[in-house]
GROMACS .gro file of C-alpha atoms in nm:
model
  476
    1MET     CA    1   0.000   0.000   0.000
    2PRO     CA    2   0.266   0.264   0.091
    3HIS     CA    3   0.452   0.198  -0.234
    4HIS     CA    4   0.145   0.232  -0.453
    5THR     CA    5   0.193   0.537  -0.676
    6PRO     CA    6  -0.080   0.529  -0.943
    7ILE     CA    7  -0.014   0.877  -1.086
    8TYR     CA    8   0.363   0.839  -1.114
    9THR     CA    9   0.331   0.486  -1.251
   10ALA     CA   10   0.084   0.599  -1.518
   11LEU     CA   11   0.314   0.886  -1.617
   12GLN     CA   12   0.608   0.646  -1.651
   13GLN     CA   13   0.401   0.420  -1.873
   14TYR     CA   14   0.293   0.713  -2.088
   15VAL     CA   15   0.655   0.826  -2.138
   16GLN     CA   16   0.772   0.472  -2.217
   17HIS     CA   17   0.517   0.442  -2.497
   18ASN     CA   18   0.705   0.725  -2.673
   19LYS     CA   19   0.394   0.854  -2.843
   20LEU     CA   20   0.381   1.141  -3.085
   21ARG     CA   21   0.230   1.413  -2.869
   22LEU     CA   22  -0.028   1.613  -3.057
   23HIS     CA   23  -0.171   1.774  -2.746
   24MET     CA   24  -0.084   2.033  -2.485
   25PRO     CA   25   0.156   2.150  -2.350
   26GLY     CA   26   0.347   2.301  -2.638
   27HIS     CA   27   0.687   2.170  -2.537
   28ILE     CA   28   0.561   1.818  -2.637
   29GLY     CA   29   0.784   1.660  -2.376
   30ARG     CA   30   1.113   1.754  -2.539
   31GLY     CA   31   1.110   2.120  -2.638
   32MET     CA   32   1.225   2.295  -2.322
   33THR     CA   33   1.500   2.539  -2.411
   34ALA     CA   34   1.673   2.520  -2.071
   35ARG     CA   35   1.862   2.201  -1.992
   36GLU     CA   36   1.755   2.215  -1.626
   37LEU     CA   37   1.387   2.199  -1.719
   38GLN     CA   38   1.408   1.918  -1.972
   39PRO     CA   39   1.395   1.621  -1.727
   40VAL     CA   40   1.052   1.720  -1.595
   41ALA     CA   41   0.908   1.794  -1.940
   42GLY     CA   42   0.854   1.425  -2.010
   43ILE     CA   43   0.590   1.391  -1.739
   44ASP     CA   44   0.445   1.740  -1.778
   45VAL     CA   45   0.135   1.630  -1.964
   46THR     CA   46  -0.233   1.710  -1.981
   47GLU     CA   47  -0.545   1.509  -1.896
   48VAL     CA   48  -0.530   1.256  -2.181
   49PRO     CA   49  -0.693   0.910  -2.159
   50GLY     CA   50  -0.533   0.703  -1.886
   51LEU     CA   51  -0.429   1.004  -1.679
   52ASP     CA   52  -0.771   1.078  -1.525
   53ASP     CA   53  -0.940   1.416  -1.472
   54PHE     CA   54  -0.843   1.636  -1.176
   55HIS     CA   55  -1.193   1.783  -1.148
   56LEU     CA   56  -1.376   1.453  -1.187
   57PRO     CA   57  -1.131   1.191  -1.058
   58ARG     CA   58  -1.233   0.832  -1.120
   59GLU     CA   59  -0.904   0.659  -1.190
   60ILE     CA   60  -0.542   0.728  -1.088
   61ILE     CA   61  -0.604   1.069  -0.927
   62GLY     CA   62  -0.896   0.932  -0.728
   63GLN     CA   63  -0.687   0.633  -0.621
   64SER     CA   64  -0.397   0.853  -0.516
   65ARG     CA   65  -0.626   1.085  -0.318
   66THR     CA   66  -0.753   0.781  -0.127
   67LEU     CA   67  -0.396   0.679  -0.048
   68LEU     CA   68  -0.319   1.033   0.068
   69ALA     CA   69  -0.622   1.037   0.298
   70HIS     CA   70  -0.520   0.701   0.444
   71ALA     CA   71  -0.167   0.823   0.515
   72TYR     CA   72  -0.294   1.132   0.697
   73GLY     CA   73  -0.588   0.972   0.877
   74ALA     CA   74  -0.836   1.186   0.688
   75GLY     CA   75  -1.187   1.107   0.577
   76GLU     CA   76  -1.109   1.265   0.242
   77SER     CA   77  -0.809   1.446   0.091
   78TYR     CA   78  -0.764   1.677  -0.206
   79PHE     CA   79  -0.452   1.749  -0.409
   80LEU     CA   80  -0.385   2.123  -0.429
   81VAL     CA   81  -0.170   2.237  -0.720
   82ASN     CA   82  -0.226   2.610  -0.653
   83GLY     CA   83  -0.063   2.594  -0.310
   84ALA     CA   84  -0.210   2.584   0.039
   85THR     CA   85  -0.365   2.923  -0.036
   86SER     CA   86  -0.621   2.759  -0.263
   87GLY     CA   87  -0.726   2.514   0.009
   88LEU     CA   88  -0.783   2.790   0.263
   89GLU     CA   89  -0.975   2.999   0.012
   90ALA     CA   90  -1.187   2.697  -0.081
   91LEU     CA   91  -1.282   2.642   0.284
   92PHE     CA   92  -1.388   3.005   0.324
   93LEU     CA   93  -1.582   2.996  -0.001
   94ALA     CA   94  -1.759   2.670   0.081
   95LEU     CA   95  -1.837   2.717   0.449
   96THR     CA   96  -1.901   3.089   0.503
   97SER     CA   97  -2.148   3.336   0.356
   98GLU     CA   98  -2.175   3.712   0.312
   99GLY     CA   99  -2.156   3.889   0.647
  100GLU     CA  100  -2.100   3.577   0.859
  101LYS     CA  101  -1.856   3.633   1.143
  102VAL     CA  102  -1.557   3.401   1.162
  103LEU     CA  103  -1.290   3.378   1.431
  104VAL     CA  104  -0.950   3.430   1.269
  105PRO     CA  105  -0.606   3.473   1.431
  106ARG     CA  106  -0.440   3.803   1.357
  107ASN     CA  107  -0.121   3.619   1.261
  108ALA     CA  108  -0.304   3.439   0.981
  109HIS     CA  109  -0.146   3.415   0.639
  110ARG     CA  110  -0.256   3.663   0.375
  111SER     CA  111  -0.456   3.387   0.204
  112PHE     CA  112  -0.713   3.418   0.485
  113TYR     CA  113  -0.785   3.767   0.355
  114GLY     CA  114  -0.832   3.630   0.004
  115GLY     CA  115  -1.077   3.375   0.141
  116MET     CA  116  -1.278   3.646   0.312
  117VAL     CA  117  -1.289   3.857  -0.004
  118LEU     CA  118  -1.425   3.559  -0.195
  119SER     CA  119  -1.679   3.459   0.069
  120GLY     CA  120  -1.782   3.792   0.218
  121ALA     CA  121  -1.703   3.672   0.570
  122MET     CA  122  -1.644   3.927   0.846
  123PRO     CA  123  -1.336   3.861   1.061
  124VAL     CA  124  -1.334   3.861   1.438
  125TYR     CA  125  -0.966   3.858   1.527
  126ILE     CA  126  -0.830   3.635   1.800
  127PRO     CA  127  -0.555   3.801   2.008
  128VAL     CA  128  -0.214   3.654   1.932
  129GLN     CA  129   0.037   3.572   2.203
  130THR     CA  130   0.382   3.707   2.128
  131MET     CA  131   0.735   3.664   2.251
  132PRO     CA  132   0.856   4.022   2.311
  133GLU     CA  133   1.214   3.929   2.228
  134PRO     CA  134   1.258   3.899   1.930
  135GLY     CA  135   0.902   4.029   1.877
  136ILE     CA  136   0.715   3.750   1.701
  137ALA     CA  137   0.355   3.627   1.710
  138LEU     CA  138   0.333   3.259   1.800
  139ALA     CA  139  -0.006   3.127   1.911
  140VAL     CA  140  -0.360   3.189   2.031
  141THR     CA  141  -0.494   3.058   2.359
  142ALA     CA  142  -0.793   2.837   2.422
  143GLU     CA  143  -0.915   3.089   2.680
  144ASP     CA  144  -0.926   3.372   2.426
  145ILE     CA  145  -1.118   3.152   2.186
  146ARG     CA  146  -1.360   3.056   2.463
  147ASN     CA  147  -1.424   3.424   2.529
  148LEU     CA  148  -1.484   3.502   2.161
  149LEU     CA  149  -1.684   3.196   2.053
  150GLY     CA  150  -2.013   3.378   2.094
  151GLN     CA  151  -1.907   3.624   1.821
  152SER     CA  152  -1.855   3.348   1.565
  153ASP     CA  153  -2.151   3.229   1.361
  154LYS     CA  154  -2.024   2.878   1.292
  155LEU     CA  155  -1.650   2.863   1.218
  156VAL     CA  156  -1.318   2.903   1.395
  157PHE     CA  157  -0.994   2.920   1.196
  158LEU     CA  158  -0.651   2.855   1.344
  159ALA     CA  159  -0.298   2.888   1.208
  160SER     CA  160  -0.096   2.610   1.369
  161PRO     CA  161   0.196   2.563   1.349
  162SER     CA  162   0.311   2.922   1.318
  163TYR     CA  163   0.580   3.023   1.071
  164TYR     CA  164   0.828   2.970   1.353
  165GLY     CA  165   0.718   2.613   1.428
  166THR     CA  166   0.508   2.671   1.742
  167THR     CA  167   0.174   2.494   1.772
  168CYS     CA  168  -0.143   2.593   1.955
  169ASP     CA  169  -0.328   2.360   2.189
  170VAL     CA  170  -0.540   2.238   1.899
  171GLU     CA  171  -0.689   1.951   2.096
  172GLN     CA  172  -0.829   2.172   2.373
  173ILE     CA  173  -0.946   2.432   2.122
  174ALA     CA  174  -1.119   2.163   1.913
  175GLN     CA  175  -1.304   2.043   2.221
  176LEU     CA  176  -1.423   2.395   2.302
  177VAL     CA  177  -1.526   2.466   1.944
  178HIS     CA  178  -1.716   2.140   1.904
  179GLU     CA  179  -1.895   2.179   2.236
  180SER     CA  180  -2.031   2.507   2.101
  181GLY     CA  181  -2.157   2.338   1.785
  182ARG     CA  182  -1.902   2.504   1.556
  183LEU     CA  183  -1.635   2.373   1.317
  184LEU     CA  184  -1.259   2.406   1.360
  185LEU     CA  185  -1.050   2.458   1.046
  186VAL     CA  186  -0.670   2.472   1.064
  187ASP     CA  187  -0.407   2.628   0.842
  188GLU     CA  188  -0.141   2.362   0.901
  189ALA     CA  189   0.072   2.467   0.606
  190HIS     CA  190   0.400   2.417   0.791
  191GLY     CA  191   0.300   2.090   0.959
  192ALA     CA  192   0.271   1.838   0.675
  193HIS     CA  193   0.531   1.614   0.843
  194PHE     CA  194   0.369   1.604   1.189
  195ASN     CA  195   0.173   1.290   1.118
  196PHE     CA  196   0.484   1.077   1.070
  197SER     CA  197   0.686   1.105   1.392
  198PRO     CA  198   0.586   1.089   1.759
  199GLN     CA  199   0.870   1.334   1.832
  200LEU     CA  200   0.672   1.605   1.651
  201PRO     CA  201   0.350   1.771   1.766
  202PRO     CA  202   0.034   1.579   1.676
  203SER     CA  203  -0.136   1.682   1.354
  204ALA     CA  204  -0.447   1.900   1.350
  205LEU     CA  205  -0.666   1.608   1.245
  206GLN     CA  206  -0.523   1.393   1.525
  207CYS     CA  207  -0.625   1.673   1.763
  208GLY     CA  208  -0.983   1.681   1.636
  209ALA     CA  209  -0.987   1.950   1.367
  210ASP     CA  210  -1.261   1.923   1.105
  211ALA     CA  211  -1.028   2.026   0.821
  212ALA     CA  212  -0.660   2.103   0.776
  213VAL     CA  213  -0.454   2.242   0.490
  214ASN     CA  214  -0.092   2.131   0.443
  215GLY     CA  215   0.161   2.319   0.231
  216LEU     CA  216   0.346   1.998   0.150
  217HIS     CA  217   0.624   2.172  -0.042
  218LYS     CA  218   0.728   2.365   0.268
  219THR     CA  219   0.868   2.066   0.459
  220LEU     CA  220   0.854   1.762   0.226
  221PRO     CA  221   1.013   1.660  -0.107
  222VAL     CA  222   0.730   1.816  -0.307
  223LEU     CA  223   0.751   2.070  -0.588
  224ASN     CA  224   0.655   2.429  -0.509
  225GLN     CA  225   0.277   2.485  -0.499
  226GLY     CA  226   0.218   2.124  -0.398
  227ALA     CA  227  -0.028   2.111  -0.108
  228CYS     CA  228  -0.332   1.921   0.015
  229LEU     CA  229  -0.663   1.972   0.192
  230HIS     CA  230  -0.770   1.709   0.445
  231LEU     CA  231  -1.127   1.669   0.567
  232ALA     CA  232  -1.224   1.480   0.881
  233GLU     CA  233  -1.523   1.247   0.875
  234SER     CA  234  -1.741   1.541   0.983
  235LEU     CA  235  -1.690   1.707   0.643
  236LYS     CA  236  -1.621   1.405   0.421
  237GLY     CA  237  -1.823   1.414   0.100
  238SER     CA  238  -1.907   1.785   0.130
  239ARG     CA  239  -2.047   1.889  -0.206
  240THR     CA  240  -1.978   2.258  -0.146
  241ILE     CA  241  -1.613   2.199  -0.056
  242ASN     CA  242  -1.568   1.983  -0.365
  243GLN     CA  243  -1.721   2.257  -0.578
  244ALA     CA  244  -1.508   2.526  -0.414
  245VAL     CA  245  -1.182   2.335  -0.467
  246SER     CA  246  -1.273   2.281  -0.831
  247LEU     CA  247  -1.373   2.645  -0.878
  248ILE     CA  248  -1.044   2.778  -0.743
  249THR     CA  249  -0.814   2.521  -0.907
  250THR     CA  250  -0.667   2.560  -1.254
  251THR     CA  251  -0.811   2.348  -1.536
  252SER     CA  252  -0.453   2.265  -1.634
  253PRO     CA  253  -0.330   2.086  -1.321
  254SER     CA  254   0.040   2.006  -1.294
  255TYR     CA  255   0.113   1.634  -1.314
  256PRO     CA  256   0.473   1.684  -1.194
  257ILE     CA  257   0.335   1.849  -0.879
  258MET     CA  258   0.082   1.572  -0.822
  259ALA     CA  259   0.346   1.304  -0.884
  260SER     CA  260   0.580   1.470  -0.635
  261ILE     CA  261   0.302   1.474  -0.374
  262GLU     CA  262   0.234   1.106  -0.434
  263LEU     CA  263   0.601   1.005  -0.416
  264ALA     CA  264   0.652   1.208  -0.098
  265ARG     CA  265   0.355   1.035   0.061
  266ALA     CA  266   0.496   0.694  -0.032
  267LEU     CA  267   0.838   0.787   0.109
  268LEU     CA  268   0.693   0.909   0.437
  269GLU     CA  269   0.483   0.597   0.484
  270GLU     CA  270   0.786   0.378   0.424
  271LYS     CA  271   1.073   0.573   0.584
  272GLY     CA  272   0.924   0.891   0.728
  273ALA     CA  273   0.956   0.801   1.095
  274ALA     CA  274   1.323   0.702   1.062
  275LEU     CA  275   1.414   1.004   0.850
  276LEU     CA  276   1.236   1.248   1.078
  277ASP     CA  277   1.376   1.096   1.395
  278GLN     CA  278   1.729   1.123   1.254
  279ALA     CA  279   1.673   1.486   1.153
  280LEU     CA  280   1.530   1.568   1.496
  281ASP     CA  281   1.832   1.406   1.661
  282TYR     CA  282   2.057   1.635   1.455
  283ALA     CA  283   1.842   1.929   1.566
  284ALA     CA  284   1.879   1.836   1.933
  285GLN     CA  285   2.256   1.809   1.896
  286PHE     CA  286   2.267   2.147   1.722
  287ARG     CA  287   2.069   2.315   1.997
  288GLN     CA  288   2.300   2.169   2.260
  289GLU     CA  289   2.606   2.302   2.079
  290ALA     CA  290   2.437   2.636   2.007
  291ARG     CA  291   2.450   2.722   2.376
  292SER     CA  292   2.812   2.822   2.316
  293LEU     CA  293   2.741   3.070   2.037
  294GLY     CA  294   2.831   3.373   2.245
  295GLY     CA  295   2.610   3.670   2.166
  296LEU     CA  296   2.387   3.472   1.931
  297LYS     CA  297   2.092   3.287   2.081
  298CYS     CA  298   1.913   2.972   1.965
  299TYR     CA  299   1.555   2.987   2.094
  300ARG     CA  300   1.364   2.685   2.221
  301GLU     CA  301   1.247   2.696   2.584
  302GLU     CA  302   1.155   3.062   2.541
  303LEU     CA  303   0.917   2.968   2.259
  304LEU     CA  304   0.756   2.692   2.462
  305GLY     CA  305   0.703   2.935   2.750
  306VAL     CA  306   0.475   3.168   2.557
  307PRO     CA  307   0.108   3.134   2.661
  308GLY     CA  308  -0.088   2.925   2.412
  309VAL     CA  309   0.216   2.742   2.276
  310LYS     CA  310   0.170   2.367   2.314
  311GLY     CA  311   0.449   2.224   2.098
  312LEU     CA  312   0.739   2.304   1.870
  313ASP     CA  313   0.872   2.174   1.540
  314GLY     CA  314   1.234   2.092   1.616
  315LEU     CA  315   1.340   2.144   1.255
  316LYS     CA  316   1.272   2.519   1.271
  317ILE     CA  317   1.583   2.693   1.407
  318LEU     CA  318   1.528   3.049   1.531
  319ILE     CA  319   1.852   3.239   1.595
  320GLY     CA  320   1.841   3.574   1.774
  321THR     CA  321   2.114   3.830   1.721
  322GLY     CA  322   2.113   3.928   2.090
  323LYS     CA  323   2.379   4.182   2.183
  324THR     CA  324   2.615   4.111   1.896
  325GLY     CA  325   2.551   4.449   1.740
  326LEU     CA  326   2.420   4.273   1.429
  327THR     CA  327   2.070   4.284   1.291
  328GLY     CA  328   1.908   3.974   1.151
  329TYR     CA  329   1.953   4.130   0.809
  330ASP     CA  330   2.326   4.161   0.875
  331LEU     CA  331   2.352   3.800   0.986
  332ASP     CA  332   2.155   3.685   0.682
  333ARG     CA  333   2.385   3.880   0.449
  334ILE     CA  334   2.705   3.745   0.607
  335LEU     CA  335   2.580   3.387   0.592
  336ARG     CA  336   2.486   3.428   0.228
  337GLU     CA  337   2.791   3.618   0.104
  338LYS     CA  338   3.067   3.456   0.308
  339TYR     CA  339   2.935   3.105   0.370
  340GLN     CA  340   2.690   3.053   0.080
  341ILE     CA  341   2.410   2.975   0.327
  342GLN     CA  342   2.060   3.102   0.250
  343VAL     CA  343   1.818   3.100   0.544
  344GLU     CA  344   1.440   3.115   0.522
  345ILE     CA  345   1.382   3.461   0.669
  346ALA     CA  346   1.565   3.751   0.826
  347ASP     CA  347   1.415   4.021   1.042
  348ASN     CA  348   1.557   4.298   1.254
  349LYS     CA  349   1.630   4.071   1.552
  350TYR     CA  350   1.661   3.718   1.418
  351ILE     CA  351   1.699   3.472   1.135
  352LEU     CA  352   1.497   3.155   1.083
  353ALA     CA  353   1.651   2.843   0.931
  354MET     CA  354   1.441   2.550   0.812
  355PHE     CA  355   1.596   2.203   0.805
  356SER     CA  356   1.447   1.899   0.635
  357ILE     CA  357   1.486   1.521   0.633
  358PHE     CA  358   1.745   1.559   0.355
  359HIS     CA  359   1.993   1.773   0.542
  360GLN     CA  360   2.286   1.562   0.660
  361LYS     CA  361   2.495   1.596   0.974
  362GLN     CA  362   2.759   1.792   0.782
  363ASP     CA  363   2.494   2.050   0.685
  364TRP     CA  364   2.399   2.106   1.047
  365ASP     CA  365   2.769   2.124   1.142
  366TYR     CA  366   2.847   2.371   0.865
  367PHE     CA  367   2.566   2.601   0.976
  368TYR     CA  368   2.683   2.582   1.337
  369GLN     CA  369   3.046   2.653   1.247
  370ALA     CA  370   2.944   2.951   1.036
  371LEU     CA  371   2.743   3.097   1.325
  372ARG     CA  372   3.027   3.027   1.569
  373GLN     CA  373   3.279   3.206   1.350
  374ILE     CA  374   3.048   3.504   1.305
  375ALA     CA  375   2.983   3.523   1.680
  376GLN     CA  376   3.358   3.523   1.746
  377THR     CA  377   3.415   3.820   1.517
  378VAL     CA  378   3.164   4.054   1.681
  379ALA     CA  379   3.157   4.200   2.029
  380VAL     CA  380   2.961   3.974   2.261
  381ALA     CA  381   2.873   4.277   2.471
  382GLY     CA  382   2.791   4.497   2.177
  383PRO     CA  383   2.613   4.829   2.170
  384ALA     CA  384   2.287   4.863   2.356
  385GLU     CA  385   2.002   4.702   2.174
  386PRO     CA  386   1.739   4.936   2.029
  387GLU     CA  387   1.415   4.954   2.216
  388MET     CA  388   1.174   4.687   2.098
  389VAL     CA  389   0.888   4.820   1.887
  390ALA     CA  390   0.566   4.683   2.032
  391LEU     CA  391   0.323   4.509   1.804
  392PRO     CA  392   0.046   4.756   1.722
  393PRO     CA  393  -0.307   4.724   1.857
  394TYR     CA  394  -0.529   4.532   1.620
  395PRO     CA  395  -0.692   4.784   1.387
  396GLU     CA  396  -1.063   4.838   1.412
  397VAL     CA  397  -1.239   4.645   1.135
  398VAL     CA  398  -1.488   4.888   0.983
  399LEU     CA  399  -1.566   4.713   0.654
  400SER     CA  400  -1.543   4.343   0.567
  401PRO     CA  401  -1.254   4.247   0.337
  402ARG     CA  402  -1.504   4.196   0.053
  403GLN     CA  403  -1.670   4.536   0.107
  404ALA     CA  404  -1.331   4.703   0.113
  405PHE     CA  405  -1.221   4.519  -0.200
  406LYS     CA  406  -1.523   4.658  -0.388
  407ASN     CA  407  -1.461   5.021  -0.287
  408PRO     CA  408  -1.254   5.270  -0.490
  409VAL     CA  409  -0.920   5.382  -0.346
  410LYS     CA  410  -0.699   5.686  -0.360
  411ARG     CA  411  -0.336   5.739  -0.261
  412MET     CA  412  -0.224   5.966   0.019
  413PRO     CA  413   0.108   6.036   0.192
  414LEU     CA  414   0.150   5.796   0.484
  415LYS     CA  415   0.181   6.082   0.730
  416GLU     CA  416  -0.172   6.198   0.635
  417CYS     CA  417  -0.341   5.858   0.660
  418ARG     CA  418  -0.431   5.858   1.027
  419GLY     CA  419  -0.804   5.820   1.075
  420LYS     CA  420  -0.858   5.685   0.722
  421LEU     CA  421  -0.963   5.335   0.613
  422ALA     CA  422  -0.691   5.123   0.457
  423GLY     CA  423  -0.738   5.043   0.090
  424GLU     CA  424  -0.457   4.791   0.054
  425MET     CA  425  -0.279   4.522   0.248
  426VAL     CA  426   0.060   4.577   0.407
  427ALA     CA  427   0.252   4.262   0.500
  428ALA     CA  428   0.618   4.210   0.576
  429TYR     CA  429   0.716   3.905   0.368
  430PRO     CA  430   0.815   3.650   0.465
  431PRO     CA  431   0.618   3.539   0.659
  432GLY     CA  432   0.335   3.718   0.476
  433ILE     CA  433   0.129   3.813   0.781
  434PRO     CA  434  -0.067   4.135   0.728
  435CYS     CA  435  -0.025   4.420   0.972
  436LEU     CA  436  -0.295   4.619   0.793
  437LEU     CA  437  -0.584   4.506   0.575
  438PRO     CA  438  -0.834   4.694   0.357
  439GLY     CA  439  -1.132   4.821   0.550
  440GLU     CA  440  -0.938   4.873   0.875
  441LEU     CA  441  -0.894   5.204   1.054
  442ILE     CA  442  -0.544   5.352   1.046
  443THR     CA  443  -0.490   5.454   1.406
  444GLU     CA  444  -0.189   5.639   1.544
  445ALA     CA  445  -0.037   5.312   1.662
  446VAL     CA  446  -0.083   5.149   1.322
  447GLN     CA  447   0.070   5.448   1.148
  448ASN     CA  448   0.370   5.437   1.381
  449TYR     CA  449   0.419   5.068   1.305
  450LEU     CA  450   0.407   5.130   0.929
  451GLU     CA  451   0.671   5.399   0.973
  452TYR     CA  452   0.882   5.147   1.167
  453LEU     CA  453   0.862   4.898   0.878
  454GLN     CA  454   0.963   5.179   0.646
  455GLN     CA  455   1.262   5.275   0.860
  456ILE     CA  456   1.408   4.924   0.892
  457GLY     CA  457   1.363   4.854   0.522
  458ALA     CA  458   1.144   4.547   0.568
  459ARG     CA  459   1.054   4.362   0.249
  460LEU     CA  460   0.686   4.425   0.191
  461GLN     CA  461   0.407   4.276  -0.012
  462GLY     CA  462   0.072   4.437  -0.068
  463PRO     CA  463   0.128   4.812  -0.092
  464GLU     CA  464   0.155   4.963  -0.438
  465ASP     CA  465   0.430   5.189  -0.306
  466ILE     CA  466   0.668   4.947  -0.132
  467SER     CA  467   0.863   5.242   0.010
  468LEU     CA  468   0.546   5.323   0.211
  469ARG     CA  469   0.581   5.692   0.140
  470HIS     CA  470   0.224   5.672   0.015
  471LEU     CA  471  -0.062   5.441   0.107
  472SER     CA  472  -0.384   5.354  -0.070
  473ILE     CA  473  -0.692   5.439   0.136
  474LEU     CA  474  -1.060   5.380   0.069
  475ASP     CA  475  -1.233   5.669  -0.103
  476VAL     CA  476  -1.545   5.660   0.115
   0.00000   0.00000   0.00000
């Protein structure tokens, strides 16, 4: 069963037949002009006989979806070839209606906003627990959800794990949500590997969630955009979810992406526990050695001590710059230019490195040695650290994301935007978490935070003017 790969096997058989391809795509399996792309061209085909239909799966795609659901303990699973974003948007579109209030964590990915634009849902934001140093949002608490449940019509959305690998107490939250007669849906984009090792936090479905979305490409050997949507038995066979997934998904699905999902699933079922346990052992050794990094700091216990945090993905390595005198951007640049190491994200106070089951001991050692050498070249007791900029108060939601999306906008200098309604999203990326969304009031605190992002040169997505000298506001 674990080795059964119907999609990949069918693609191999198609290639071996060496047919004259008189169908899409135009490269016909051999016309890629770049040598690096040629190997994948052979299996980059369209929905010809024998390769099933993504939107009406009855053969190999249907079989592979069943295998995927079995591996993840789901009642039903969908391939997502447009990324985890499409799964989250499909859930909003299928399960919420115009004006319905939905509990959403403020540290949700920007795709939550897209889902609310499509569905017309009105967000009720759940307070996010943060770790003041280095200033990151990590989790929501069951108590806050309990206090807000009465404001939700029928759905609660979570983002767990966070970008930094911390998980919420999904099991307790699921119990609270279900006792109130509501559904719990989880953005588990960074937790696709949780189901395959007891050393990792339990998966959202194992904790009782009604649906979970995995960005498989983030942590597994899956091509970019490869993701999946899992439904528990409570939502299995939902006609509206099936329609929503189909509506949002391209009519030219990528067979290389689907094959990579299938092969990753087969690998994890066969060797996932051993591979993950080895990688987590390397992570534990690294953290032990990282205690001697001088002014640099490898976070672990501090993350687990934040209210609402229940578990931690050991393969996410968060390094704080401490009192070295370096910013996270400096550390990122040195690692890239001097050591040819590219980390996942850099911010003013930290870098985040993501390790996978394919990193070997020498990779972990090389990263440690690079950090050690950098720490030795800077003053351990460096200049005083700048005062931490507090996360801004959550803006007041005046219009729903959909209402704001439909309104005209005009541009104004940022310094004149206080008291206006935002007309565009502002998100530092990565991790792509909005600090301002259309339809929200720009308070003094929000304006100050936008000026802070401007001053530190954060990489932004959303605003038309990425320098933030001007901002789009609603012309209402």
